[in-house]
PDB file of C-alpha atoms in Angstrom:
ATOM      1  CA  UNK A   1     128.133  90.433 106.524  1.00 57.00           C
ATOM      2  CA  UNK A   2     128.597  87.534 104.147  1.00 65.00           C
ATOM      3  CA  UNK A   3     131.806  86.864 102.205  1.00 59.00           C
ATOM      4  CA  UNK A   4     132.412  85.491  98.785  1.00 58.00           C
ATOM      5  CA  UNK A   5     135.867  84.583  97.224  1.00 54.00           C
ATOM      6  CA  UNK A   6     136.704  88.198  96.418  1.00 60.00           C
ATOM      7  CA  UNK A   7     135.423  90.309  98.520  1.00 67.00           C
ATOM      8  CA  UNK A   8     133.337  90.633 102.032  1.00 72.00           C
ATOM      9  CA  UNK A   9     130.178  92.590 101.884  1.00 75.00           C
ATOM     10  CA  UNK A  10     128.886  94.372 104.745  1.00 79.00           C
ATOM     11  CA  UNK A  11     125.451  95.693 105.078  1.00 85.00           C
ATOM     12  CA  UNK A  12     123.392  97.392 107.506  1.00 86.00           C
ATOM     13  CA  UNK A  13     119.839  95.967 106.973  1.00 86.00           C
ATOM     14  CA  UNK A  14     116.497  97.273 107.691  1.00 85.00           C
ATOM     15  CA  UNK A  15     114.113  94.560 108.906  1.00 85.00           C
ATOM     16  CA  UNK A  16     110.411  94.215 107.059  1.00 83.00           C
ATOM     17  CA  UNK A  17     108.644  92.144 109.166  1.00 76.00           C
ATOM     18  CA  UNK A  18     105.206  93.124 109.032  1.00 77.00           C
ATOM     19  CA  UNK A  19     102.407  93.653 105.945  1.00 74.00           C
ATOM     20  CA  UNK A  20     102.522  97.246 105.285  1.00 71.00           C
ATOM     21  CA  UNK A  21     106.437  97.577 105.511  1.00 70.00           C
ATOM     22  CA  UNK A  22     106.818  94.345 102.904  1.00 69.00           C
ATOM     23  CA  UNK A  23     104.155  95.880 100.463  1.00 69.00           C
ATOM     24  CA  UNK A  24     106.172  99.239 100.444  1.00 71.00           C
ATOM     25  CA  UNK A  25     109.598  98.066 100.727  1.00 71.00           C
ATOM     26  CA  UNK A  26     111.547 100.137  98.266  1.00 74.00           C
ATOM     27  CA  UNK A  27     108.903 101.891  96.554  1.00 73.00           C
ATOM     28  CA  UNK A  28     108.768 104.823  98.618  1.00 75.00           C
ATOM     29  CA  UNK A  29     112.026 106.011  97.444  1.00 80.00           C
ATOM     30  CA  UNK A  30     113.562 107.952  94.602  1.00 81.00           C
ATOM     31  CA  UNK A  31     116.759 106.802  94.598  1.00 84.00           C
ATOM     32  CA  UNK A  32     118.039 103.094  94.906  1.00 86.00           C
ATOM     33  CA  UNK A  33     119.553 102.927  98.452  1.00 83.00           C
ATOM     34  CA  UNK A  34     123.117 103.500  99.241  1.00 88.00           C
ATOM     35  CA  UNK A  35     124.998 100.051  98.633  1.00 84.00           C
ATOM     36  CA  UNK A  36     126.022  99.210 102.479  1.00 87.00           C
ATOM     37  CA  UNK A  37     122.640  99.063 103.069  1.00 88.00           C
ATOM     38  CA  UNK A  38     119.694  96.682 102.828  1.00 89.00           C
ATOM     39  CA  UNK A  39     116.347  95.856 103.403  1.00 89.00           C
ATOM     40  CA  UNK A  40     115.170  92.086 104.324  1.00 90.00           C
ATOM     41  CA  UNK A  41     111.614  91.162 104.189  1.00 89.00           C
ATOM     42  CA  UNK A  42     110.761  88.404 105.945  1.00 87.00           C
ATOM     43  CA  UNK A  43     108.350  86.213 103.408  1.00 81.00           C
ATOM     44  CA  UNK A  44     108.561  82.983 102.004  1.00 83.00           C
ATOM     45  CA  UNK A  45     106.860  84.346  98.349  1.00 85.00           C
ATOM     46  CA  UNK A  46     108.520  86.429  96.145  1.00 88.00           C
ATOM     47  CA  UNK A  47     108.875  89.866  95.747  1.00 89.00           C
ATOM     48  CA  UNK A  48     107.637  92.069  93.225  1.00 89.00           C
ATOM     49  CA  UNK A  49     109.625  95.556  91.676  1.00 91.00           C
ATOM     50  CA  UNK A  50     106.584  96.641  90.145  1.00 89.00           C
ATOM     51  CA  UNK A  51     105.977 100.800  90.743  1.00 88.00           C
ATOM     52  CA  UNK A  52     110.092 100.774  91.511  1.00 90.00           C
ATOM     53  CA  UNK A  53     111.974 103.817  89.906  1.00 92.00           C
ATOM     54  CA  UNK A  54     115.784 101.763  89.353  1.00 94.00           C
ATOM     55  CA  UNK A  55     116.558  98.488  89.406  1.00 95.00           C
ATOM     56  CA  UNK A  56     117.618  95.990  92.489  1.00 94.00           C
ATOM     57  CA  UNK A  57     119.779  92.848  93.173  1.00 95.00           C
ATOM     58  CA  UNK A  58     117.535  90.570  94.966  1.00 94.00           C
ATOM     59  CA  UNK A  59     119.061  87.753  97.065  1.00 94.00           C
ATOM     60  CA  UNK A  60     116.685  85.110  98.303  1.00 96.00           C
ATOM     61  CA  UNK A  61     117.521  83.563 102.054  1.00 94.00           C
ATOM     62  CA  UNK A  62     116.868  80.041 103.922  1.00 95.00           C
ATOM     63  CA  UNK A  63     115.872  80.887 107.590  1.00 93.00           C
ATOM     64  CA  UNK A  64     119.385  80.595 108.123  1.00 92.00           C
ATOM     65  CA  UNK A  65     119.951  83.251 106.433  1.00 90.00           C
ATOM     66  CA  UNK A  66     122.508  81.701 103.846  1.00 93.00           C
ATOM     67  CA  UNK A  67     121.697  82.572 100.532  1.00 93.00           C
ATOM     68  CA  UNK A  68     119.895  80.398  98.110  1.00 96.00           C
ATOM     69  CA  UNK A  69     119.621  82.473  94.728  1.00 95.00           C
ATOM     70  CA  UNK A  70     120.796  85.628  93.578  1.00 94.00           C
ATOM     71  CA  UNK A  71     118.971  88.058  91.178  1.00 96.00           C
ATOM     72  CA  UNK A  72     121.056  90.610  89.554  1.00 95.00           C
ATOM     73  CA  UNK A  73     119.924  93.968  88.466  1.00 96.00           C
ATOM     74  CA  UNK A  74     116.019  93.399  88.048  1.00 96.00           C
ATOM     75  CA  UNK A  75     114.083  95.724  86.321  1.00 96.00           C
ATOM     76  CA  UNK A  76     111.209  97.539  87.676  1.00 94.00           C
ATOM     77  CA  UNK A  77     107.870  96.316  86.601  1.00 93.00           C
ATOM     78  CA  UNK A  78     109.029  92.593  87.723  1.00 95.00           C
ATOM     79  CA  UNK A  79     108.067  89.684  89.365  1.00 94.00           C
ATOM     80  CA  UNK A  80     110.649  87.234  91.083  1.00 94.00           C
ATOM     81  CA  UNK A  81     109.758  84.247  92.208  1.00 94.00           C
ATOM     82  CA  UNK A  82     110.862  83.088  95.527  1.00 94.00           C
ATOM     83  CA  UNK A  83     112.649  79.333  95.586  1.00 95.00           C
ATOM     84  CA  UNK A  84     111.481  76.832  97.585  1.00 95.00           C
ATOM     85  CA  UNK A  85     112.972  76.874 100.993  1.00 96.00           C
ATOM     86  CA  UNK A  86     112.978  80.881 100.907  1.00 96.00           C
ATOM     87  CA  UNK A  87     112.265  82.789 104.100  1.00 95.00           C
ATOM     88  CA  UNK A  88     113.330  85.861 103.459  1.00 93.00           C
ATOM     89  CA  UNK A  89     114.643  87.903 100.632  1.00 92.00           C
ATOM     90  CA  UNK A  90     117.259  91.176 100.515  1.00 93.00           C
ATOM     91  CA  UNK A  91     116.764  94.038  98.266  1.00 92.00           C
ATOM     92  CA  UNK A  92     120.190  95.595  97.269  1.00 93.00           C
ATOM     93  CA  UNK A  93     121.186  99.003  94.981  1.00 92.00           C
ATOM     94  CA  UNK A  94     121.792  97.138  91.436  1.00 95.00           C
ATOM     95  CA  UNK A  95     125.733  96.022  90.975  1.00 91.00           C
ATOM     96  CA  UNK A  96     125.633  95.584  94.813  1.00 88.00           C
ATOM     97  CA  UNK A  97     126.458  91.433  94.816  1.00 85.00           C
ATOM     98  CA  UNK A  98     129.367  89.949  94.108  1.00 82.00           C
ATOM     99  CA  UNK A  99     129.941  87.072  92.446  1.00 81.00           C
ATOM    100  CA  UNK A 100     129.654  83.456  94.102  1.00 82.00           C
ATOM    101  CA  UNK A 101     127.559  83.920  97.318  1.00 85.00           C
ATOM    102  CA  UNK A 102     125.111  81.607  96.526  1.00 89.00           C
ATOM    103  CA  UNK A 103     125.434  78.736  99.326  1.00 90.00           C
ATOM    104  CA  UNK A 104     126.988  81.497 101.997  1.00 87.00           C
ATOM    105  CA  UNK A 105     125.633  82.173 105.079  1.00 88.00           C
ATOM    106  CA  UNK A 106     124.583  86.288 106.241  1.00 83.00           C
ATOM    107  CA  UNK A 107     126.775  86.689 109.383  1.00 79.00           C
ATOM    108  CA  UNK A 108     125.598  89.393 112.265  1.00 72.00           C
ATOM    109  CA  UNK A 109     128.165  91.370 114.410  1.00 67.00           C
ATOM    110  CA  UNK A 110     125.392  92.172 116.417  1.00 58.00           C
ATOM    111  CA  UNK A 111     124.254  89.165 118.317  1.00 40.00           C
ATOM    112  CA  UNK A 112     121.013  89.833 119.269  1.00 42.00           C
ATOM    113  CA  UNK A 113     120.065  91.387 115.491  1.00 43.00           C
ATOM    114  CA  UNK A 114     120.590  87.387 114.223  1.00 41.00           C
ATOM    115  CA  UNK A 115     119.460  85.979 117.225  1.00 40.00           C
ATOM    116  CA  UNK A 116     115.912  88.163 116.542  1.00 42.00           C
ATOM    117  CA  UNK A 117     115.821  87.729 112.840  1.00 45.00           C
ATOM    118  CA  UNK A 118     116.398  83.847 113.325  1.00 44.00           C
ATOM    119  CA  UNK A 119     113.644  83.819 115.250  1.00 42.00           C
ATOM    120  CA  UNK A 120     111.294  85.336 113.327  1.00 48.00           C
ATOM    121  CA  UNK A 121     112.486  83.336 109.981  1.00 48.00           C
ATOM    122  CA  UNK A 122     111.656  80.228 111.672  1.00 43.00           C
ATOM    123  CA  UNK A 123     108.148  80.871 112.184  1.00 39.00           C
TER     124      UNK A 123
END
């Protein structure tokens, strides 16, 4: 959950934390996934949309999870860059983001799902 001056956006997020699930990611699917839902690679390089079918929003994350840039509606057959500082980035349906989250920080409601994902961002 993270909340920017309009609205609060609530996600449930699918953790890729190892090589194969980071190289797949999204490209697997069809569809672009439903827009409560996430997935979060843990990597400090960027991220690629190359093979994708739709387009993304792309958020890239500090290891404390707060975000540092936001990339809006990327085309497939792209390559984003990761900041410096990145640990992690967020792959999102398109039109997912609101505006002005850059500086806020991803809250949990499950304790132990930030506690673990802290953890391994701060490898």
């Amino acid at each position: 959950m993270v909340t920017s001056a309009s609205r609060t956006l609530r996600l449930r997020i699918t953790l890729a934390d190892h090589f194969i699930a980071r190289l797949v990611g999204l490209l697997n699917q069809t569809t672009p996934p439903p827009p409560d839902t996430g997935l979060l690679l843990i990597s400090r390089r960027g991220v690629h949309t190359i093979g994708m079918r739709f387009p993304i929003d792309i958020l890239a994350l500090d290891p404390s999870l707060t975000i540092l840039r936001v990339h809006p509606a990327v085309e497939p057959g792209r390559l984003v860059p990761a900041p410096r500082g990145t640990a992690a980035t967020l792959e999102l349906a398109a039109g997912t983001v609101p505006h002005g989250l850059i500086g806020r920080r991803f809250q949990s409601e499950e304790v132990d799902t930030c506690t673990c994902h802290e953890r391994r961002l701060s490898r």
